[in-house]
Coordinates of C-alpha atoms in Angstrom, one line a residue:
M121 CA 11.8 -28.3 3.5
S122 CA 9.4 -31.2 3.6
R123 CA 6.0 -31.4 1.8
S124 CA 4.1 -30.6 5.2
E125 CA 6.0 -27.6 5.7
R126 CA 5.1 -26.3 2.4
A127 CA 2.5 -23.8 2.0
E128 CA -0.5 -23.7 -0.9
F129 CA -0.3 -19.7 -1.0
V130 CA 2.8 -17.6 -0.4
V131 CA 2.9 -13.8 -0.3
V132 CA 6.2 -12.6 -1.4
A133 CA 6.9 -8.8 -0.6
N134 CA 10.2 -6.8 0.2
R135 CA 9.4 -6.7 3.8
L136 CA 7.7 -9.1 6.1
P137 CA 4.5 -7.9 7.9
V138 CA 6.1 -7.5 11.5
D139 CA 8.8 -5.6 13.0
R140 CA 11.3 -6.9 15.2
V141 CA 11.4 -5.1 18.6
V142 CA 14.1 -5.5 21.0
T143 CA 13.7 -4.2 24.8
P144 CA 16.7 -2.7 26.4
D145 CA 17.0 -6.0 28.5
G146 CA 17.4 -8.0 25.2
E147 CA 14.0 -9.6 24.9
E148 CA 12.9 -9.8 21.2
S149 CA 9.2 -9.6 20.1
W150 CA 7.3 -8.7 16.6
R151 CA 4.8 -6.3 16.0
T152 CA 2.6 -5.7 13.1
S153 CA 4.2 -3.3 10.5
P154 CA 2.4 -0.1 9.7
G155 CA 1.7 0.2 5.8
G156 CA -0.8 -0.4 3.1
L157 CA 0.4 -3.8 2.0
V158 CA 0.3 -5.2 5.3
A159 CA -3.2 -3.7 6.2
A160 CA -4.4 -5.3 2.9
L161 CA -3.1 -8.8 2.9
E162 CA -3.0 -9.4 6.7
P163 CA -6.7 -10.3 7.0
M164 CA -6.6 -12.6 3.8
M165 CA -3.5 -14.3 5.2
R166 CA -5.1 -15.5 8.3
H167 CA -7.5 -17.5 6.4
V168 CA -5.3 -19.5 4.2
D169 CA -2.6 -22.1 4.3
G170 CA -0.1 -19.3 3.8
A171 CA 3.2 -18.1 4.2
W172 CA 5.1 -14.7 3.6
V173 CA 8.5 -14.3 2.1
G174 CA 9.8 -10.9 3.0
W175 CA 13.0 -9.0 4.7
A176 CA 13.0 -8.5 8.4
G177 CA 14.0 -4.8 7.9
Q178 CA 17.5 -4.9 9.7
P179 CA 20.8 -5.6 7.9
D180 CA 22.6 -8.8 8.7
L181 CA 19.8 -10.8 10.4
E182 CA 19.9 -14.3 9.8
L183 CA 16.5 -15.9 11.0
A184 CA 15.0 -19.2 10.6
P185 CA 11.3 -19.3 9.4
F186 CA 8.8 -18.7 12.6
T187 CA 5.0 -17.9 12.9
A188 CA 3.8 -14.4 14.1
D189 CA -0.1 -13.5 14.5
G190 CA -1.0 -16.9 12.8
I191 CA 1.0 -16.3 9.8
R192 CA 4.2 -18.3 8.6
L193 CA 7.2 -16.2 8.0
I194 CA 10.0 -16.7 5.8
P195 CA 12.8 -14.1 6.5
I196 CA 15.3 -12.9 3.6
A197 CA 18.7 -11.9 4.9
L198 CA 20.2 -8.4 3.3
S199 CA 23.4 -7.3 3.8
A200 CA 24.0 -3.6 4.5
E201 CA 25.4 -3.2 1.0
E202 CA 22.6 -5.1 -0.3
I203 CA 20.4 -2.7 1.3
A204 CA 22.2 0.4 0.0
E205 CA 22.2 -1.1 -3.6
Y206 CA 19.2 -3.1 -4.1
Y207 CA 16.7 -1.0 -1.8
E208 CA 18.0 2.4 -1.1
G209 CA 19.8 2.6 -4.7
F210 CA 17.7 0.6 -7.4
S211 CA 14.2 0.4 -6.0
N212 CA 14.1 4.0 -4.3
D213 CA 16.5 6.0 -6.4
T214 CA 16.1 4.4 -9.8
I215 CA 12.6 2.7 -10.0
W216 CA 10.5 5.0 -7.5
P217 CA 11.4 8.3 -9.2
L218 CA 11.2 7.1 -13.0
Y219 CA 7.7 5.5 -12.2
H220 CA 6.7 8.6 -10.7
D221 CA 6.9 10.8 -13.9
V222 CA 10.5 11.7 -13.0
I223 CA 9.4 14.2 -10.2
A224 CA 12.9 13.9 -9.0
P225 CA 15.9 12.6 -11.6
P226 CA 16.4 8.9 -11.4
Q227 CA 19.6 7.4 -11.1
Y228 CA 21.0 4.5 -13.2
H229 CA 24.1 2.5 -11.6
R230 CA 25.2 -1.0 -12.9
E231 CA 26.2 -2.2 -9.5
W232 CA 22.7 -1.3 -8.2
W233 CA 21.0 -3.1 -11.0
E234 CA 23.4 -6.2 -10.1
A235 CA 22.2 -6.0 -6.4
Y236 CA 18.7 -5.8 -7.5
V237 CA 19.2 -9.1 -9.8
R238 CA 21.0 -11.0 -7.1
V239 CA 18.4 -10.0 -4.3
N240 CA 15.3 -11.0 -6.7
R241 CA 16.9 -14.3 -7.2
R242 CA 17.3 -14.9 -3.2
F243 CA 13.4 -13.8 -2.8
A244 CA 12.3 -16.2 -5.8
E245 CA 14.3 -19.1 -4.7
A246 CA 12.9 -18.9 -0.9
A247 CA 9.3 -18.6 -2.5
A248 CA 9.9 -21.7 -4.9
A249 CA 11.1 -23.5 -1.9
V250 CA 8.3 -22.8 0.4
C251 CA 5.4 -23.2 -2.1
A252 CA 3.5 -26.5 -2.4
E253 CA 2.9 -28.5 -5.6
N254 CA 0.6 -26.5 -8.1
G255 CA 0.4 -23.6 -5.3
T256 CA 0.0 -20.2 -5.8
I257 CA 2.7 -17.5 -5.3
W258 CA 1.5 -13.8 -5.5
V259 CA 4.7 -11.3 -5.7
H260 CA 4.1 -7.8 -4.7
D261 CA 5.8 -4.4 -5.9
Y262 CA 8.5 -2.7 -7.8
Q263 CA 11.2 -4.2 -5.6
L264 CA 10.6 -7.6 -7.1
Q265 CA 9.6 -7.2 -10.6
L266 CA 12.1 -10.0 -11.6
A267 CA 11.0 -12.4 -9.2
P268 CA 8.0 -13.8 -11.3
A269 CA 10.0 -15.0 -14.3
M270 CA 12.6 -16.5 -11.9
I271 CA 10.0 -18.3 -10.0
R272 CA 8.5 -19.5 -13.1
E273 CA 12.0 -21.1 -14.2
L274 CA 12.2 -22.8 -10.8
R275 CA 8.5 -23.9 -10.2
P276 CA 6.8 -24.3 -13.7
D277 CA 3.8 -25.9 -11.7
V278 CA 2.9 -22.9 -9.8
T279 CA 0.4 -20.1 -10.5
I280 CA 2.1 -16.7 -10.2
G281 CA 0.5 -13.3 -9.8
Y282 CA 2.1 -10.0 -9.4
F283 CA 0.6 -6.7 -8.0
H284 CA 2.2 -3.2 -9.0
H285 CA 1.4 -0.7 -5.9
I286 CA 2.8 2.2 -7.8
P287 CA 2.2 3.7 -11.1
F288 CA 3.7 2.3 -14.3
P289 CA 5.2 5.4 -16.5
A290 CA 4.5 5.9 -20.1
H291 CA 6.8 4.4 -22.4
G292 CA 8.5 7.7 -23.2
L293 CA 9.6 7.7 -19.6
Y294 CA 10.0 4.1 -19.1
A295 CA 12.3 3.9 -22.2
Q296 CA 15.3 5.5 -20.0
L297 CA 15.6 2.5 -17.9
P298 CA 18.7 0.7 -19.1
W299 CA 17.3 -2.4 -18.1
R300 CA 13.8 -1.8 -19.7
D301 CA 13.6 -5.1 -21.3
Q302 CA 14.8 -7.5 -18.5
V303 CA 12.0 -5.9 -16.3
L304 CA 9.5 -6.5 -18.7
H305 CA 10.4 -10.0 -19.0
G306 CA 10.5 -10.5 -15.3
L307 CA 7.1 -9.3 -15.1
L308 CA 5.8 -11.4 -17.8
G309 CA 6.7 -14.5 -15.7
A310 CA 3.3 -14.0 -13.9
D311 CA -0.1 -15.4 -14.9
V312 CA -1.9 -12.3 -13.7
I313 CA -0.2 -8.9 -13.8
G314 CA -2.4 -6.2 -11.8
F315 CA -1.9 -2.6 -11.7
Q316 CA -3.7 0.1 -9.6
R317 CA -5.3 2.2 -12.8
A318 CA -6.2 1.1 -16.1
Q319 CA -3.7 3.7 -17.6
D320 CA -1.1 2.0 -15.7
A321 CA -2.1 -1.4 -17.5
T322 CA -2.3 0.2 -20.7
N323 CA 1.3 1.9 -20.3
F324 CA 2.7 -1.9 -19.2
L325 CA 1.0 -3.2 -22.5
A326 CA 2.3 -0.5 -24.7
A327 CA 6.0 -1.1 -23.5
V328 CA 5.5 -4.9 -24.1
R329 CA 4.4 -4.4 -27.7
R330 CA 7.2 -1.6 -28.6
R331 CA 9.9 -3.2 -26.7
L332 CA 9.1 -7.1 -27.0
R333 CA 7.0 -7.3 -30.0
H334 CA 4.5 -9.6 -28.2
E335 CA 1.2 -9.8 -29.5
V336 CA -1.4 -8.1 -27.1
K337 CA -5.0 -8.8 -27.6
A338 CA -7.3 -7.1 -25.5
S339 CA -5.6 -7.3 -21.9
T340 CA -3.7 -10.7 -22.7
V341 CA 0.0 -10.9 -23.8
N342 CA 0.4 -13.9 -26.1
K343 CA 3.9 -14.9 -25.7
A344 CA 5.7 -17.3 -28.2
D345 CA 6.0 -20.2 -25.7
G346 CA 2.2 -20.3 -25.0
H347 CA 2.2 -18.4 -21.8
A348 CA -0.6 -16.0 -22.0
P349 CA -0.4 -13.4 -18.9
L350 CA -3.6 -11.2 -18.1
V351 CA -2.5 -7.8 -17.3
K352 CA -5.6 -5.4 -16.0
A353 CA -6.2 -3.0 -13.1
F354 CA -7.1 -4.2 -9.6
P355 CA -7.6 -1.0 -7.6
I356 CA -6.5 -1.8 -4.0
S357 CA -8.4 -0.7 -1.0
I358 CA -8.7 -0.7 2.8
D359 CA -10.0 -3.0 5.4
T360 CA -13.0 -0.5 6.6
T361 CA -13.9 -2.2 9.8
P362 CA -11.3 -0.8 12.0
Y363 CA -11.8 2.6 10.8
R364 CA -15.6 2.5 11.3
E365 CA -15.2 0.9 14.8
L366 CA -12.7 3.4 15.9
A367 CA -14.8 6.3 14.6
R368 CA -17.6 5.4 16.7
R369 CA -15.8 4.9 20.0
P370 CA -16.6 7.6 22.7
D371 CA -12.8 8.0 23.5
I372 CA -11.7 8.5 19.8
R373 CA -14.8 11.0 19.4
A374 CA -13.6 12.6 22.6
R375 CA -9.9 12.9 21.6
A376 CA -10.9 14.3 18.2
A377 CA -12.9 17.2 20.3
E378 CA -9.5 17.6 22.4
I379 CA -7.4 18.0 19.2
R380 CA -9.7 20.8 17.8
A381 CA -9.4 22.4 21.5
E382 CA -5.6 22.1 21.6
L383 CA -5.6 23.8 18.0
G384 CA -7.6 26.7 19.5
H385 CA -11.1 25.9 18.2
P386 CA -10.6 27.0 14.7
K387 CA -13.5 27.2 12.3
R388 CA -11.8 24.7 9.9
I389 CA -9.1 22.1 10.0
L390 CA -7.2 21.4 7.1
L391 CA -5.4 17.8 7.3
G392 CA -2.7 16.3 5.4
V393 CA -1.1 12.8 5.8
D394 CA 1.4 11.5 4.2
R395 CA 4.9 9.6 4.3
L396 CA 7.6 12.4 3.6
D397 CA 8.0 11.9 -0.2
Y398 CA 8.4 14.5 -2.8
T399 CA 5.7 12.7 -4.9
K400 CA 3.1 13.6 -2.5
G401 CA 2.8 17.2 -3.1
I402 CA 3.2 18.4 0.6
R403 CA 5.1 21.5 -0.7
H404 CA 2.4 22.4 -3.0
R405 CA -0.3 22.5 -0.5
I406 CA 1.8 24.3 2.1
K407 CA 2.5 26.9 -0.4
A408 CA -1.3 27.1 -1.7
Y409 CA -2.1 27.7 2.4
G410 CA 0.5 30.1 2.9
E411 CA -0.8 32.3 -0.2
L412 CA -4.4 32.1 1.2
L413 CA -3.3 33.7 4.6
E414 CA -1.0 36.3 2.5
Q415 CA -4.3 37.3 0.7
G416 CA -6.4 37.7 3.7
K417 CA -8.9 35.0 2.0
I418 CA -8.6 33.0 5.5
S419 CA -7.1 33.9 8.9
V420 CA -4.9 31.8 11.1
E421 CA -7.5 32.1 13.9
D422 CA -10.4 30.5 11.6
V423 CA -8.3 28.0 9.2
T424 CA -5.5 25.8 10.8
F425 CA -3.6 23.3 8.8
V426 CA -2.2 20.0 10.6
Q427 CA 0.4 18.4 8.3
V428 CA 1.5 14.7 9.3
A429 CA 4.6 13.7 7.7
S430 CA 6.0 10.4 8.8
P431 CA 9.7 10.0 8.1
S432 CA 10.7 8.1 5.1
R433 CA 13.9 7.1 3.5
E434 CA 16.0 9.3 5.5
R435 CA 19.4 8.0 4.0
V436 CA 18.2 9.1 0.6
D437 CA 19.7 12.5 -0.3
A438 CA 16.3 13.8 -2.1
Y439 CA 14.4 13.0 0.9
V440 CA 16.8 14.9 3.4
H441 CA 16.7 18.0 1.0
L442 CA 12.7 17.6 0.8
R443 CA 12.5 17.6 4.9
D444 CA 14.6 20.6 4.7
E445 CA 12.5 22.5 2.2
I446 CA 9.3 21.7 4.0
E447 CA 10.3 22.6 7.3
L448 CA 11.8 25.9 6.1
A449 CA 8.3 26.9 4.2
V450 CA 6.5 25.7 7.4
A451 CA 8.6 27.9 9.8
R452 CA 8.3 31.0 7.3
I453 CA 4.6 30.6 7.2
N454 CA 4.3 30.3 11.1
G455 CA 6.7 33.1 11.6
D456 CA 4.6 35.4 9.5
H457 CA 1.1 34.5 10.5
D458 CA 1.1 32.9 14.2
T459 CA -0.4 34.6 16.9
T460 CA 0.1 33.6 20.8
G461 CA -3.2 31.5 20.7
H462 CA -3.1 30.1 17.1
T463 CA -0.6 28.3 15.0
A464 CA -0.9 28.4 11.2
I465 CA 0.6 24.9 10.2
R466 CA 0.9 22.4 13.0
Y467 CA 3.9 20.2 11.4
L468 CA 4.3 16.7 12.8
H469 CA 7.4 14.7 11.2
Q470 CA 6.3 11.5 13.2
G471 CA 4.2 8.3 12.7
F472 CA 0.9 7.7 15.0
P473 CA -0.9 5.1 15.9
R474 CA -4.3 4.2 14.2
E475 CA -6.4 5.4 17.0
E476 CA -4.5 8.9 17.0
M477 CA -5.2 9.0 13.2
V478 CA -8.6 8.2 13.3
A479 CA -8.9 11.2 15.6
L480 CA -7.5 13.5 13.4
Y481 CA -9.5 12.2 10.6
L482 CA -12.9 13.0 12.9
A483 CA -11.4 16.4 13.9
A484 CA -10.4 17.5 10.2
D485 CA -13.1 19.5 8.2
V486 CA -11.0 19.1 4.9
M487 CA -8.5 16.4 3.8
L488 CA -5.9 17.5 1.6
V489 CA -4.9 14.7 -0.8
T490 CA -2.7 16.6 -3.5
A491 CA -0.1 13.8 -4.5
L492 CA 1.7 15.0 -7.7
R493 CA 1.6 11.1 -8.8
D494 CA 0.5 8.1 -6.7
G495 CA -0.8 4.6 -7.2
M496 CA -3.7 4.7 -5.1
N497 CA -3.7 6.6 -1.8
L498 CA -4.9 4.8 0.9
V499 CA -5.2 7.8 3.1
A500 CA -8.2 9.4 1.0
K501 CA -10.0 6.0 1.6
E502 CA -9.2 6.0 5.5
Y503 CA -10.6 9.4 5.9
V504 CA -13.8 8.6 4.0
A505 CA -14.3 5.2 5.8
T506 CA -14.1 7.2 9.0
R507 CA -16.4 10.0 8.4
F508 CA -19.8 8.1 9.6
D509 CA -21.4 11.6 10.2
N510 CA -21.1 12.1 6.6
R511 CA -19.5 15.4 7.0
G512 CA -16.0 16.4 5.9
T513 CA -14.7 17.3 2.4
L514 CA -12.0 15.4 0.5
V515 CA -9.7 17.6 -1.8
L516 CA -8.1 14.8 -3.9
S517 CA -5.4 15.1 -6.8
E518 CA -6.3 13.7 -10.2
F519 CA -3.0 12.1 -10.4
T520 CA -4.0 9.5 -7.6
G521 CA -5.6 6.3 -8.5
A522 CA -8.3 7.0 -5.8
A523 CA -9.5 9.7 -8.3
D524 CA -10.8 7.2 -10.8
E525 CA -13.2 5.8 -7.9
L526 CA -13.8 8.7 -5.5
R527 CA -15.6 10.9 -8.2
Q528 CA -17.3 13.1 -5.6
A529 CA -14.0 14.5 -4.0
V530 CA -13.1 18.1 -5.0
R531 CA -10.7 17.1 -7.7
V532 CA -7.6 19.3 -8.2
N533 CA -4.5 19.6 -10.2
P534 CA -2.0 20.2 -7.7
H535 CA 0.8 21.7 -10.1
D536 CA -1.9 24.6 -10.3
I537 CA -1.4 26.5 -7.2
E538 CA -4.2 29.0 -7.9
G539 CA -6.5 26.0 -8.7
L540 CA -5.4 24.4 -5.6
K541 CA -6.3 27.5 -3.6
E542 CA -9.7 27.5 -5.2
A543 CA -10.5 24.0 -4.4
I544 CA -9.4 24.6 -0.7
M545 CA -11.7 27.6 -0.5
T546 CA -14.2 25.3 -2.1
A547 CA -13.8 22.8 0.6
I548 CA -13.8 25.3 3.5
E549 CA -16.7 27.1 2.3
M550 CA -19.1 23.9 1.3
P551 CA -22.3 23.8 3.0
P552 CA -23.1 20.8 5.2
P553 CA -26.0 19.3 2.9
E554 CA -23.4 19.2 -0.2
Q555 CA -20.8 17.8 2.2
G556 CA -23.3 15.1 3.3
R557 CA -24.2 14.3 -0.3
R558 CA -20.7 13.9 -1.5
M559 CA -19.6 12.2 1.7
R560 CA -22.4 9.4 1.3
S561 CA -21.4 8.7 -2.1
L562 CA -17.7 8.5 -1.3
R563 CA -18.7 6.1 1.7
K564 CA -20.7 3.8 -0.7
R565 CA -17.9 3.3 -2.8
V566 CA -15.2 2.6 -0.1
L567 CA -17.3 0.3 1.8
E568 CA -18.5 -1.9 -1.3
H569 CA -15.1 -1.9 -2.8
D570 CA -13.0 -2.7 0.4
V571 CA -9.7 -4.9 0.4
D572 CA -11.6 -7.9 0.9
A573 CA -13.2 -7.0 -2.6
W574 CA -9.9 -6.2 -4.0
S575 CA -8.2 -9.5 -2.9
T576 CA -10.9 -11.6 -4.0
S577 CA -11.1 -10.2 -7.5
F578 CA -7.2 -10.7 -7.9
L579 CA -7.4 -14.5 -6.5
D580 CA -10.5 -15.1 -8.8
A581 CA -8.2 -13.9 -11.8
L582 CA -5.5 -16.1 -10.5
A583 CA -7.9 -19.3 -10.3
E584 CA -9.2 -18.6 -13.7
A585 CA -5.5 -18.5 -14.6
R586 CA -4.7 -21.7 -13.0
A587 CA -7.8 -23.5 -14.6
K588 CA -6.6 -22.3 -18.2
R589 CA -3.0 -23.5 -17.5
Q590 CA -4.3 -27.0 -16.2
E591 CA -6.5 -27.1 -19.4
S592 CA -3.9 -26.5 -21.8
G593 CA -1.7 -28.9 -20.1
R594 CA 1.1 -26.2 -19.3

């Protein structure tokens, strides 16, 4: 690759920010992908001399670099076997459950690990090849934990950031990982290592001290080779502008009123919006809602629950079983409590465009975010950004990163079903003045600490790291 084709700033993530769409007549196009990472980084990428390295989302797809929506894209090819072993296997059946407090049992397979190493090296080599001299590379998330050290080995001149979007477990859990030291070494190749919560950064530093015996001073790891990565929390956020603008559009507000009508004009609508994942606590909130109906504390005519559960990892066994369990629970509750005019739980196993999501947020009186473990949870912030009317109540699990920031939410331990029921009743019965007081505070936090503030704080830390490296001559 010629010098003129290289980029000053390179994002490395498992997926490209676009999905390939092929029409029945064979025409190919690319559309922006859904998801928090793309929403967080896309606005920034439009304003820098940047490139994005990632997988195109389909097996055995060999593509040359191309530009879409003004972003230079560097596709990484993965075989069907690599997708099964690196992505569905090690990333999502080993790391994901382990890092989410072993809510489901992690699987440890050496061939998965070997594929993970191989694919991480492919990403690292692509990033190293496209980055300009003394440029910056920002690696994202648990699928690529080995890439920072691999990039450092190939390109000692570049500044490397790594951001971890999911939780990092306490050492007692992390120590289960057979390749625990290799992963730590991989992450420590970065100059700045960011986490969602201060506790995640603390857990990582504890693992570094105990496993690798590096000196840790404040938030800095002092390695024997003189490299001193900064480790700290950079809580991610959303681009609030599209949510605020959509919420004020007359057609979206009309759609919100239409949703209420379609649900039979209940007094209160409860809403859950999640990827179908065992970490999200969907079963817990369904159980709590069902018990409130059984006990007569709410009625199906007055309180309807809408659960959006977008499809996820449908080839992983744990997710297949989860879907079966949730749909059985929904069917039982609806069978027991539905009337001809009202449905207890409107369960939607599908994704929706942002316009429909904003209408749902406006229609919902109570937003239920009851994750058992979550790095951040951007749905909570989306709901708050949408509520320009300062109405609505957020019920928020204390095990989400968002709970550190959104302190005026009704906090809950989702494992405590009785406590969850009490929190739902508190939200349902909350008077408008209290809703307004809480929502104004929540909105102030989300609007001031948006995605621009997040990316700026991380990039400032990277710039400072680059300056220190230049001073030290490294």
